[in-house]
Coordinates of C-alpha atoms in Angstrom, one line a residue:
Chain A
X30 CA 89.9 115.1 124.1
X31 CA 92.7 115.6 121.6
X32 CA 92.0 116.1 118.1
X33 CA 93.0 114.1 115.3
X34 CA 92.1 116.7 112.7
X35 CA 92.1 120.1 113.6
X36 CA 90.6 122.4 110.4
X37 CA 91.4 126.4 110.8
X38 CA 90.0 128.8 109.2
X39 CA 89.5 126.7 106.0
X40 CA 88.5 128.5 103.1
X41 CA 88.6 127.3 99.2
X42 CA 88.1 129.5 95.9
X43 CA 87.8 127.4 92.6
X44 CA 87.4 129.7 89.6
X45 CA 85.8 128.4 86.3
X46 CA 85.9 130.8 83.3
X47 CA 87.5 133.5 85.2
X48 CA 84.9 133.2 87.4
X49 CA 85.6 132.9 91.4
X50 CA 83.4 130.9 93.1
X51 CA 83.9 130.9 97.2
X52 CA 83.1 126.9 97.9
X53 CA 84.1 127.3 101.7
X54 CA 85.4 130.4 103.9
X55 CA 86.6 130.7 107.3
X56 CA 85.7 126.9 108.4
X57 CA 86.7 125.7 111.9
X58 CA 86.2 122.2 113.4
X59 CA 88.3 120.4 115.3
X60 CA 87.5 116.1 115.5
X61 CA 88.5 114.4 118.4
X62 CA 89.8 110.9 118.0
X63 CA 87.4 108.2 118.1
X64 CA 84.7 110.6 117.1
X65 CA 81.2 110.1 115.0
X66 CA 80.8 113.5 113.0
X67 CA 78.0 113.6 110.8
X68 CA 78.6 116.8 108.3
X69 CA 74.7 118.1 106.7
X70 CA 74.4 120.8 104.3
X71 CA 72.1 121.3 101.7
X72 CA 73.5 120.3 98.3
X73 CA 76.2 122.5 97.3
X74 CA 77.3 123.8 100.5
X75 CA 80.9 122.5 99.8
X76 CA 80.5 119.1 102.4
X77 CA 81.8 116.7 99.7
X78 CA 84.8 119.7 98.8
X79 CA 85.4 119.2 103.1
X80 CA 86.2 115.8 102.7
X81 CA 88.2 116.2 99.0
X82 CA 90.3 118.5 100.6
X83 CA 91.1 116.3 103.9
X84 CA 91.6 113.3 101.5
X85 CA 93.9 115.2 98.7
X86 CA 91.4 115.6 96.0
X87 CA 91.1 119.5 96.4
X88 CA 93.9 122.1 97.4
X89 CA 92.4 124.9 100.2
X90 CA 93.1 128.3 99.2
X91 CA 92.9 129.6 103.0
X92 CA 93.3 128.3 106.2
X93 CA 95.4 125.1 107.9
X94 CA 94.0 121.1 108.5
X95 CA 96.4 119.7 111.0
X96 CA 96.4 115.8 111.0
X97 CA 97.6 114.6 114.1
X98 CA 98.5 111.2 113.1
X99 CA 100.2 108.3 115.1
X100 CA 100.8 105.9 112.4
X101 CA 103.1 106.3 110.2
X102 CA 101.3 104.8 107.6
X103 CA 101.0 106.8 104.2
X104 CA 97.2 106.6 104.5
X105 CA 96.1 108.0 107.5
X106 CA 92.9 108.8 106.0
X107 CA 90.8 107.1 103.9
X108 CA 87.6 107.7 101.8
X109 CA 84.3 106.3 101.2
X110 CA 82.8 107.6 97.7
X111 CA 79.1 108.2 97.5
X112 CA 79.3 105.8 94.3
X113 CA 81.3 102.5 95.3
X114 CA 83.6 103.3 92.7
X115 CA 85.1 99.7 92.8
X116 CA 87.6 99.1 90.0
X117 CA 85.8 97.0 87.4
X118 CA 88.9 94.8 86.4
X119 CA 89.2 93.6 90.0
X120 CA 87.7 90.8 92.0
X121 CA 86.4 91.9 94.8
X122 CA 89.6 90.9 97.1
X123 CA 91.8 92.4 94.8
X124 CA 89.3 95.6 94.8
X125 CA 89.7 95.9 98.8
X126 CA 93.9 95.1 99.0
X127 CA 94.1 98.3 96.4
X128 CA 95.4 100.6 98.7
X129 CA 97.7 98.4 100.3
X130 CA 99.6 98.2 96.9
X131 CA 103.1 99.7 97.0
X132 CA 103.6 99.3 101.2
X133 CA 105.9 96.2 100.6
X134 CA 103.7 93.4 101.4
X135 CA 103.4 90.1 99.4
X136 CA 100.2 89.5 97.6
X137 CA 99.3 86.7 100.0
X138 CA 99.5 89.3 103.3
X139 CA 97.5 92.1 101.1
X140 CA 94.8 89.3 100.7
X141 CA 95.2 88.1 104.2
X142 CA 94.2 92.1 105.1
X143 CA 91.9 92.6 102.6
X144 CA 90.2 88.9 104.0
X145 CA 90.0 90.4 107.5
X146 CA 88.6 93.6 106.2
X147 CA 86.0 92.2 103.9
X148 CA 84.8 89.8 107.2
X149 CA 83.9 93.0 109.0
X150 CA 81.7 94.1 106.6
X151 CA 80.0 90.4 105.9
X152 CA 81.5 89.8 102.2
X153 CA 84.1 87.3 103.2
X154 CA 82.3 84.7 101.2
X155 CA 81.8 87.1 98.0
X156 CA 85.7 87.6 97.6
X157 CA 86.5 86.2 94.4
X158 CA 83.5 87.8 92.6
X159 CA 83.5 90.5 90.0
X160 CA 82.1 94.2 90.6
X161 CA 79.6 93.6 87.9
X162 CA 78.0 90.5 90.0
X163 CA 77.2 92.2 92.9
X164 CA 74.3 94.4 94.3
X165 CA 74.3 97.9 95.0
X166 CA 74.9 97.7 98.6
X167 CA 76.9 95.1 98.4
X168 CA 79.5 97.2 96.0
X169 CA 79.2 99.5 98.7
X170 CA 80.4 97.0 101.7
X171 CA 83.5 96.5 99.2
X172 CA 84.1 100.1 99.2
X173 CA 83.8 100.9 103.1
X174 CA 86.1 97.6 102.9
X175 CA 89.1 98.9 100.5
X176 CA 88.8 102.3 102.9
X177 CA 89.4 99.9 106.3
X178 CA 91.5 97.7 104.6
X179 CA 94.2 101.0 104.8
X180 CA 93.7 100.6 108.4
X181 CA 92.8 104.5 108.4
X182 CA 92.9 106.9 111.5
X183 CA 90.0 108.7 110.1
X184 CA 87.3 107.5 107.7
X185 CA 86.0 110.0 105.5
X186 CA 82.2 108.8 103.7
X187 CA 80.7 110.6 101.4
X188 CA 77.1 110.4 101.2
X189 CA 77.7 106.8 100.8
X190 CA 74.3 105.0 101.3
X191 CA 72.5 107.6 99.4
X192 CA 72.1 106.0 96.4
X193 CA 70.3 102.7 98.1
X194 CA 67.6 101.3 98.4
X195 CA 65.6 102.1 102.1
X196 CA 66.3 98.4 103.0
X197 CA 70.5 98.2 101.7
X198 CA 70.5 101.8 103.3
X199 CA 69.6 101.3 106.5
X200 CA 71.2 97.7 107.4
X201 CA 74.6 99.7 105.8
X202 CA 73.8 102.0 108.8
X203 CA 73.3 99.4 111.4
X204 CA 76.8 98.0 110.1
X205 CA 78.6 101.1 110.0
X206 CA 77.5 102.2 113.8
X207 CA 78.7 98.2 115.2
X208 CA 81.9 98.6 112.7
X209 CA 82.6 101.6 114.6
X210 CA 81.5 100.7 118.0
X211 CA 83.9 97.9 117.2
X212 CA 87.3 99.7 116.0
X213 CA 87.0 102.8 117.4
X214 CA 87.9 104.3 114.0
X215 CA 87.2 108.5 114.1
X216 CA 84.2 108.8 111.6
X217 CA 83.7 112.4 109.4
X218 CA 80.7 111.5 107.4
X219 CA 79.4 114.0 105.2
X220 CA 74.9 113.5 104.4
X221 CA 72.0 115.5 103.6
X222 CA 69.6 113.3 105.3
X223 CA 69.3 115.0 109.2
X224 CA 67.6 111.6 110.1
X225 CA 70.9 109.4 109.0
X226 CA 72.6 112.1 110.4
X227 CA 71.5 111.8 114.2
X228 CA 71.0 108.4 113.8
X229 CA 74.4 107.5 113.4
X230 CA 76.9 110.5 115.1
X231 CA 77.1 111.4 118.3
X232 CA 77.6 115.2 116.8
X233 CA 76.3 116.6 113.9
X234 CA 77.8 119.9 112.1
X235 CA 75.7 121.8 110.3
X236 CA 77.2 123.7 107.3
X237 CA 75.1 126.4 105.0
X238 CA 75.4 129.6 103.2
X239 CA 77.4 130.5 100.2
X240 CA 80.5 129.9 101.0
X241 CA 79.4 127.2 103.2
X242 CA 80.4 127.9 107.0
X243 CA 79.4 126.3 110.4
X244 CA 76.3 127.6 111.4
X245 CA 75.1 124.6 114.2
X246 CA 77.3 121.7 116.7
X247 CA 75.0 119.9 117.8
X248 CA 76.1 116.8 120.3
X249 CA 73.5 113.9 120.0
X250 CA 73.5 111.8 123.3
X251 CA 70.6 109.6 122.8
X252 CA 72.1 106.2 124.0
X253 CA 72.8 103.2 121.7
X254 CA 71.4 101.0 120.5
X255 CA 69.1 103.8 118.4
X256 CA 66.0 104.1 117.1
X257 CA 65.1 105.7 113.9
X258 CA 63.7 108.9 114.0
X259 CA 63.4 109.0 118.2
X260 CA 61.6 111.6 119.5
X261 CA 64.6 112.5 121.8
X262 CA 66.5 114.0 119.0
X263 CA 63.0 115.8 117.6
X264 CA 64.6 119.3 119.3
X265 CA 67.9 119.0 117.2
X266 CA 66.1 117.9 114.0
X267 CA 64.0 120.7 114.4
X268 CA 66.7 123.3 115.1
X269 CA 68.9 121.5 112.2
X270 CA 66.1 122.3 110.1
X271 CA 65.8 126.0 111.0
X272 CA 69.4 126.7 110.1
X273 CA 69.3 125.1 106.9
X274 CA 66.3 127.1 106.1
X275 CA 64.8 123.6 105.2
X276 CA 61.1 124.5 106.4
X277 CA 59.9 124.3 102.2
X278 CA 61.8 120.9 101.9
X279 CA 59.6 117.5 102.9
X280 CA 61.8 114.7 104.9
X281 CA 64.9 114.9 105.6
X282 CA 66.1 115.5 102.6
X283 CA 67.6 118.5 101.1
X284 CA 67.0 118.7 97.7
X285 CA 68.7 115.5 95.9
X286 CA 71.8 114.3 94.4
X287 CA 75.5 115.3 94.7
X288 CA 77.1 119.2 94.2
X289 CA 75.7 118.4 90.6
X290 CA 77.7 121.1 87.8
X291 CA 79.6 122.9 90.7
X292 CA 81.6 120.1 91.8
X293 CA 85.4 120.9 91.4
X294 CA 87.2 118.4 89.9
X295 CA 90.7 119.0 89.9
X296 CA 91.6 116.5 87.8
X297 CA 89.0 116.7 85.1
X298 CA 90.7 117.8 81.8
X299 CA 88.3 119.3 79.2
X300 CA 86.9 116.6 77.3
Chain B
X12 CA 75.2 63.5 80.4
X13 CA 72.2 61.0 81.2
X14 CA 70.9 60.1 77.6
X15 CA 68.3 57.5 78.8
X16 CA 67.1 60.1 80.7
X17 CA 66.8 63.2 77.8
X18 CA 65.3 60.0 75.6
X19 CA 62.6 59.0 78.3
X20 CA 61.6 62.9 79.3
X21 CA 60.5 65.1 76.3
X22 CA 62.2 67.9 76.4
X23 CA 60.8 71.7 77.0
X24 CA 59.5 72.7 73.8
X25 CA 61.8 76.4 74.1
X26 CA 64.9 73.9 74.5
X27 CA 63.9 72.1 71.8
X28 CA 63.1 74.9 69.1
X29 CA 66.7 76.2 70.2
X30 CA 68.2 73.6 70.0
X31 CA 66.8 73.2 66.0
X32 CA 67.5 76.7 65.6
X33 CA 71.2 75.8 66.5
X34 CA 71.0 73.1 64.4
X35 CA 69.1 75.3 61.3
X36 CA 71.7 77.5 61.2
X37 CA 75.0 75.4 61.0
X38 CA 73.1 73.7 58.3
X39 CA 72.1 76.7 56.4
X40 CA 75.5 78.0 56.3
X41 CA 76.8 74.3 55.1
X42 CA 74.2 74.4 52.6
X43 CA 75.5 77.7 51.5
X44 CA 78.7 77.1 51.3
X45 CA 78.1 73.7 49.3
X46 CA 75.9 76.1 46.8
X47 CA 79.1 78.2 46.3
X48 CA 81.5 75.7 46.1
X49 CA 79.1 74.5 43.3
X50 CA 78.8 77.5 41.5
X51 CA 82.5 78.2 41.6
X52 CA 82.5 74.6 39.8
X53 CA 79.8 74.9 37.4
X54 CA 81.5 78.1 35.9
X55 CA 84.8 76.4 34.4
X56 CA 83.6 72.6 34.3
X57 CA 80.4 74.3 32.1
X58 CA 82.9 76.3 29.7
X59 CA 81.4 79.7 31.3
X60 CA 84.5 80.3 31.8
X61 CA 88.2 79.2 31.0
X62 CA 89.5 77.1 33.3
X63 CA 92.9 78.5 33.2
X64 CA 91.5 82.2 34.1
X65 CA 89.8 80.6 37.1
X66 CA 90.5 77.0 38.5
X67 CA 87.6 75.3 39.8
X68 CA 87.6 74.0 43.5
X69 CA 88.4 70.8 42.5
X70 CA 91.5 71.8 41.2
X71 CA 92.6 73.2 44.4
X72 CA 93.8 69.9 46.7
X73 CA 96.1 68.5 44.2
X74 CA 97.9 72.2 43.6
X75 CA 97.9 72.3 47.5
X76 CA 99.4 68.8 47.7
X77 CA 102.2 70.3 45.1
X78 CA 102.8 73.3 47.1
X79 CA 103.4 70.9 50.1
X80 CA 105.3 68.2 48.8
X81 CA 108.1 71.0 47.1
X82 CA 108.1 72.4 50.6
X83 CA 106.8 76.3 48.9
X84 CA 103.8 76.2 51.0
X85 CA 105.6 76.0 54.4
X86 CA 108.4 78.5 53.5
X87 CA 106.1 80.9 51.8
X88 CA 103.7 80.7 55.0
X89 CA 106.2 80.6 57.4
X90 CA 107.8 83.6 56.2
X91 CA 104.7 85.7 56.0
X92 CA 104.0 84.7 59.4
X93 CA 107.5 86.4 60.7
X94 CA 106.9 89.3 58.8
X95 CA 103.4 89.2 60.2
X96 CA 104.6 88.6 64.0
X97 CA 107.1 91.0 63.7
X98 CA 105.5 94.0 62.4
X99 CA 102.2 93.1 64.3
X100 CA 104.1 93.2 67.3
X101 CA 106.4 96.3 66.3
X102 CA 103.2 98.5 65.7
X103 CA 101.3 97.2 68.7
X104 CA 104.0 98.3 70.8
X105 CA 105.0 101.3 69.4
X106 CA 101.1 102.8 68.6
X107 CA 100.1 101.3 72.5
X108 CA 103.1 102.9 73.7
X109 CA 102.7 106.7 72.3
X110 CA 98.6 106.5 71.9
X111 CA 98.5 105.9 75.8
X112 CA 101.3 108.3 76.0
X113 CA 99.2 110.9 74.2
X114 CA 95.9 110.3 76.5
X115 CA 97.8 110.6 79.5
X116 CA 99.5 113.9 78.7
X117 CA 98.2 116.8 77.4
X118 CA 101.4 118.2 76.4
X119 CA 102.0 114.8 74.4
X120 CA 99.0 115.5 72.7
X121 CA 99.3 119.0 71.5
X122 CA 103.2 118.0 70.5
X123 CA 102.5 115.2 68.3
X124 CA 99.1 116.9 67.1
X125 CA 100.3 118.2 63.9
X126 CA 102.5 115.8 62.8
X127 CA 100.1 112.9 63.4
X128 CA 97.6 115.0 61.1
X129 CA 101.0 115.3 58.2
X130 CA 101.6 111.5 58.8
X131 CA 98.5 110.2 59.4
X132 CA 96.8 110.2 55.9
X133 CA 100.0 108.7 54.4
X134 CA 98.8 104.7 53.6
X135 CA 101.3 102.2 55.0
X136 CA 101.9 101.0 51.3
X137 CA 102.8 104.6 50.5
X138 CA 105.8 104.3 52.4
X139 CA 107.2 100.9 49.8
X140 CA 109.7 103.1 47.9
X141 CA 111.3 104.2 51.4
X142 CA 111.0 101.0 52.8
X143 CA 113.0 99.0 49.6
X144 CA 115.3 101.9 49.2
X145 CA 116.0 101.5 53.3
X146 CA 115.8 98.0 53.6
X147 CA 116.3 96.8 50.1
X148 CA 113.5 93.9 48.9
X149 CA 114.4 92.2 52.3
X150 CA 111.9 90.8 54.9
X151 CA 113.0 94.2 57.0
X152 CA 111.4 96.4 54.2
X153 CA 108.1 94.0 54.6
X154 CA 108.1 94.9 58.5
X155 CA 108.4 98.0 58.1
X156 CA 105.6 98.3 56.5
X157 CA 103.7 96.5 58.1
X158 CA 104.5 98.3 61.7
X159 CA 102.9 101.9 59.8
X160 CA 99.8 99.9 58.6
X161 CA 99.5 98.5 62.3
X162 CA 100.8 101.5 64.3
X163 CA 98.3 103.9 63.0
X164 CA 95.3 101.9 63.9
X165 CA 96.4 100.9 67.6
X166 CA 97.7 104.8 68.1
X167 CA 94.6 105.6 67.8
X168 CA 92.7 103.0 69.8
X169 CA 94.8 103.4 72.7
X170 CA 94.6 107.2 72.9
X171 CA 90.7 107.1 72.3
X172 CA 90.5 104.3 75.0
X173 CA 93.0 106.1 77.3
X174 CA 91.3 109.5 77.0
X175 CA 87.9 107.9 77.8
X176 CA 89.4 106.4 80.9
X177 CA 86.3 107.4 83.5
X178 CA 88.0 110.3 86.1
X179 CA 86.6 109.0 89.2
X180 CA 88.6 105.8 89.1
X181 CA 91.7 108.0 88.4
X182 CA 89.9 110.2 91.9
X183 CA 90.1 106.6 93.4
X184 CA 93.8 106.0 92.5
X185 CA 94.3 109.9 94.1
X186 CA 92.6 109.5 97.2
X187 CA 94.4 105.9 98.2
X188 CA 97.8 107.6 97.7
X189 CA 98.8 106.4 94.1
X190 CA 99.8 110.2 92.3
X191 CA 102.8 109.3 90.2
X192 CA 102.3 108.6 86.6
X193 CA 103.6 105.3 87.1
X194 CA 101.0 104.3 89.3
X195 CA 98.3 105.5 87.2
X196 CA 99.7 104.1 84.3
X197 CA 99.2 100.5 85.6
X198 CA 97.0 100.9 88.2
X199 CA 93.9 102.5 86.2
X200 CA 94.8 103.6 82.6
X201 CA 96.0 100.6 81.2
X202 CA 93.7 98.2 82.7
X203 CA 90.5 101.0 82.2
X204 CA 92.0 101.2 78.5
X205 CA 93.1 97.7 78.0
X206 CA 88.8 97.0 76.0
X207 CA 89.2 99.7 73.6
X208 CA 92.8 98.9 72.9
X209 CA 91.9 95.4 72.2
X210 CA 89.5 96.5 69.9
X211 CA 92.2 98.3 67.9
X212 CA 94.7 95.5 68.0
X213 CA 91.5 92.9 66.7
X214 CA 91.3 95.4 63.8
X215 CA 95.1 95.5 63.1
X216 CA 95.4 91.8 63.4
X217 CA 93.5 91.8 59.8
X218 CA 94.9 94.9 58.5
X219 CA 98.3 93.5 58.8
X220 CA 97.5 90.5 56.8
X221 CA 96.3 92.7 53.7
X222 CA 99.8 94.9 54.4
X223 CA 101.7 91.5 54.6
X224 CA 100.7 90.5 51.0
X225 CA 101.0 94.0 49.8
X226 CA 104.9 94.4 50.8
X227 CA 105.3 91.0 49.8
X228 CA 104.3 91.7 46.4
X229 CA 107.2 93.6 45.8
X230 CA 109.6 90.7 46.1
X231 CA 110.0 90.0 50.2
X232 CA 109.5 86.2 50.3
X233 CA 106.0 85.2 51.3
X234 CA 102.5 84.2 50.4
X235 CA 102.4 87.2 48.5
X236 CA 105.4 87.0 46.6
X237 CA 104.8 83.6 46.0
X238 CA 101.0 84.5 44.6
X239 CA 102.8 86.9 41.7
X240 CA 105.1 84.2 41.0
X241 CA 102.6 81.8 40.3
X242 CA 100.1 84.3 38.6
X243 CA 103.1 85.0 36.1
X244 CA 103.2 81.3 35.5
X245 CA 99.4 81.8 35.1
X246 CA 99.4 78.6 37.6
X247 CA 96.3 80.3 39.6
X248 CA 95.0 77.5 40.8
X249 CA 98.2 78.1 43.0
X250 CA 97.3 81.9 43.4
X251 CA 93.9 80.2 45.0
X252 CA 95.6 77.5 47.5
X253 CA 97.6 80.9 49.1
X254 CA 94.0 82.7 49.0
X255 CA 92.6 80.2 50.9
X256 CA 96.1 79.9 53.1
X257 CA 95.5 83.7 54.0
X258 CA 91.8 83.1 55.0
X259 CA 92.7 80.0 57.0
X260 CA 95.3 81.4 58.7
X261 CA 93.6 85.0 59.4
X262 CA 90.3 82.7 60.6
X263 CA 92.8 80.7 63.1
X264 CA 94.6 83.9 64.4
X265 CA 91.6 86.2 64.8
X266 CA 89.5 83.2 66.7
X267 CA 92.8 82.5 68.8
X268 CA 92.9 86.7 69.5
X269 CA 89.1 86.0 70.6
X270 CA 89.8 83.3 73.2
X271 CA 92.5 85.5 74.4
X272 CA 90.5 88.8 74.1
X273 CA 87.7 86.8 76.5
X274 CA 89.4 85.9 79.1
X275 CA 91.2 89.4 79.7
X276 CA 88.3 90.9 79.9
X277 CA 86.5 87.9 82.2
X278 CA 85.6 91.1 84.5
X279 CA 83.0 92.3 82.0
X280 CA 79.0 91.9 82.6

């Protein structure tokens, strides 16, 4: 199958206080179209800086991404924060037509797309509300919204359920699997949580070590529909959870949160 | 509203304390201001004081009526109000313009630091000689000065509010393609900004009044100029009707900026 992203050799050095820190070094992977990559890696490992560098956000210092990209759109990928990050000032239509600004369409066919796109994930109805009214996985659905709006080759998420609740988490997961079932969108999404992880993919990448590298591909062909935490994927968990060194770590969790202090930010300026 | 209804049902005894407490207050803060308009009587009427050094309120509605019927009132208030408008708007646009200016660019910043520490301590009113020896005692020189009282305080309220723009909305801007300045500019900054910038333009709203009487005093026609006049005269039950004027108008244009300020930021929790 061809690839629509094809990532060589990938390495990127950020240094802080003369200090060079090796996020990732010598990282292949190659997604085929149409693909469901999950991406786990204990906290640090540099899976968010994967997905900042395939968006824009961070600049590799080694190695090539080749986007293979059919539409000539200026956003053939699009990202899903772990926080909705949903523009406060914005109704929740307006909020989900942002990236269509600045393509030449009247406002009436931005909201017509941003309509469609906010039906697929349920929220048609909460359109004219503000950010500030809605719940937490609601804001969410906004934000995988304003990403499919963009009519993206590749969706890039970011840990993005893992700041709900259990019950907001996992219907978000049931959504996501029938939103891609349904547009065949290619899916990179980045977790800690193994049992999201082989719930939702049909391959899960396992990154570790400092700098992060592959170190596990594992292809997950337990049929859909799923169920949570089948037995048929106990083998993969269990060998995911050997290569991450996980075996002190309860559930499928790796230690909490985001990269914490040792995320780069490019474009944070000292305060 | 269905008042047979309201009359027949008693009303929840939490409504009804609020709705005393609502009407408590508005009649505590008539019953003040009936004690002070009292007071401020009692102290000429009683001889306390001479009625000529300070009028008492009674004395206020037919100096008003005078000021209105020889048509000072409106010119005096108009033209404060275009010196107002005019330097209001001058020093809103030139302090939003280089304050978000300054918080977007760092080389902005460090370029204008040194000179906005020089200029900054120099008081609006400092700058009257310049201003009459530029302008001459015209309404110019009163704009003037009022655009430095103004500029200062929404300079820095839009470069505070603009530096404490949150970077992950700028991150969201980034990853959906927007990376010019530009784009920024309108697409995050300026809306992110547009709370703290209000709060600056709020304050400058009454800091231009006081600047509007103060460069009026020096002989730019106004509610200022029109004040000295009369205190020469010693005519200050005249000096009180513009008072009052000020407050009125300040009241009306700060509750108006309030309405405004509301629904712009509609989006708020």
């Amino acid at each position: 199958m061809e690839s629509v992203i094809d990532i060589r050799g990938l390495g990127l050095t950020f240094e802080r206080d003369g200090r060079r820190t090796d996020v990732l070094q010598g990282l292949d992977l190659a997604i085929p179209r149409g693909a469901f990559i999950a991406i786990v890696g204990a906290s640090g490992v540099g899976k968010s800086t994967l997905l900042r560098v395939l968006i824009g956000l961070a600049k590799a210092s080694a190695g090539t991404v080749s986007l293979d990209t059919q539409s000539t759109e200026r956003q053939p990928v699009a990202l899903v924060f772990q926080d909705s990050r949903l523009l406060p000032w914005r109704r929740v239509i307006d909020n989900v037509a942002f990236g269509l600004e600045g393509r030449g369409l009247s406002r009436a066919e931005r909201h017509a797309k941003a309509l469609d796109a906010l039906g697929v994930v349920g929220l048609a109805h909460l359109a004219r509300r503000w950010p500030h009214q809605l719940s937490g996985g609601q804001r969410q659905r906004v934000a995988l919204a304003r990403a499919l709006a963009v009519e993206p080759e590749v969706l890039l998420m970011d840990e993005p359920f893992s700041a709900l609740d259990a019950i907001s988490r996992e219907s978000l997961q049931d959504e996501l699997t029938r939103i891609w079932q349904a547009t065949g969108k290619t899916i990179l999404f980045v977790t800690h949580d193994i049992e999201e992880a082989t719930y939702l993919a049909d391959r899960v990448v396992v990154l570790a070590g400092a700098p992060g590298r592959t170190v596990a591909d594992h292809a997950i062909e337990t049929p859909r529909p799923r169920r949570r935490n089948d037995d048929a994927d106990a083998a993969i968990v269990a060998d995911i959870r050997r290569h991450l060194g996980s075996g002190h770590l309860g559930g499928g969790h790796l230690g909490g949160g985001h990269l914490g202090g040792g995320r780069p930010t490019p474009f944070a300026r000292a305060a | 509203m269905a008042l047979t209804e309201t009359a027949a049902l008693p009303a929840a005894p939490a409504a009804r304390r609020a709705k005393l407490n609502v009407f408590s207050s508005v009649g505590l803060g008539a019953a003040g201001l009936l004690a002070f308009l009292l007071i401020w009587q009692a102290v000429p009427s009683l001889g306390l004081v001479n009625p000529m050094m300070l009028p008492g309120p009674l004395a206020i509605p037919a100096a008003f009526q005078s000021e209105l019927a020889s048509g000072m009132w409106f010119t005096a208030v108009t033209g404060s109000l275009s010196h107002y408008a005019l330097g209001l708007v001058l020093g809103s646009l030139l302090g939003v313009a280089l304050g978000v200016l300054t918080g977007m660019s760092r080389v902005a910043e460090d370029l204008t630091a040194w000179v906005v520490r020089v200029l900054r301590p120099i008081p609006g009113l400092a700058w009257a000689p310049f201003a009459i020896i530029w302008f001459g005692v015209t309404p110019s020189a009163a704009v003037f000065i009022i655009t430095i009282s103004v500029f200062w305080i929404v300079f820095f309220a839009a470069h505070g509010a603009v530096r404490a723009v949150d970077r992950d909305l700028l991150e969201v801007a980034d990853a959906f393609g927007f990376r010019a300045a530009h784009e920024k500019l309108f697409k995050i900054y300026l809306p992110a900004a547009l709370p703290g910038i209000l709060v600056g333009l709020r304050t400058a709203l009454g800091q231009a009044w006081m600047a509007v009487v103060a460069a009026e005093i020096f002989g730019v026609p106004g509610l200022g100029h029109r004040m000295i006049e009369a205190s020469a005269l010693l005519a200050t039950d005249i000096v009180i009707v513009y008072m009052l004027t000020m407050a009125a108008l300040y009241g009306l244009l700060d509750s108006l900026f309030l309405l405004g300020e509301r629904w712009l930021l509609r989006w708020k929790a």
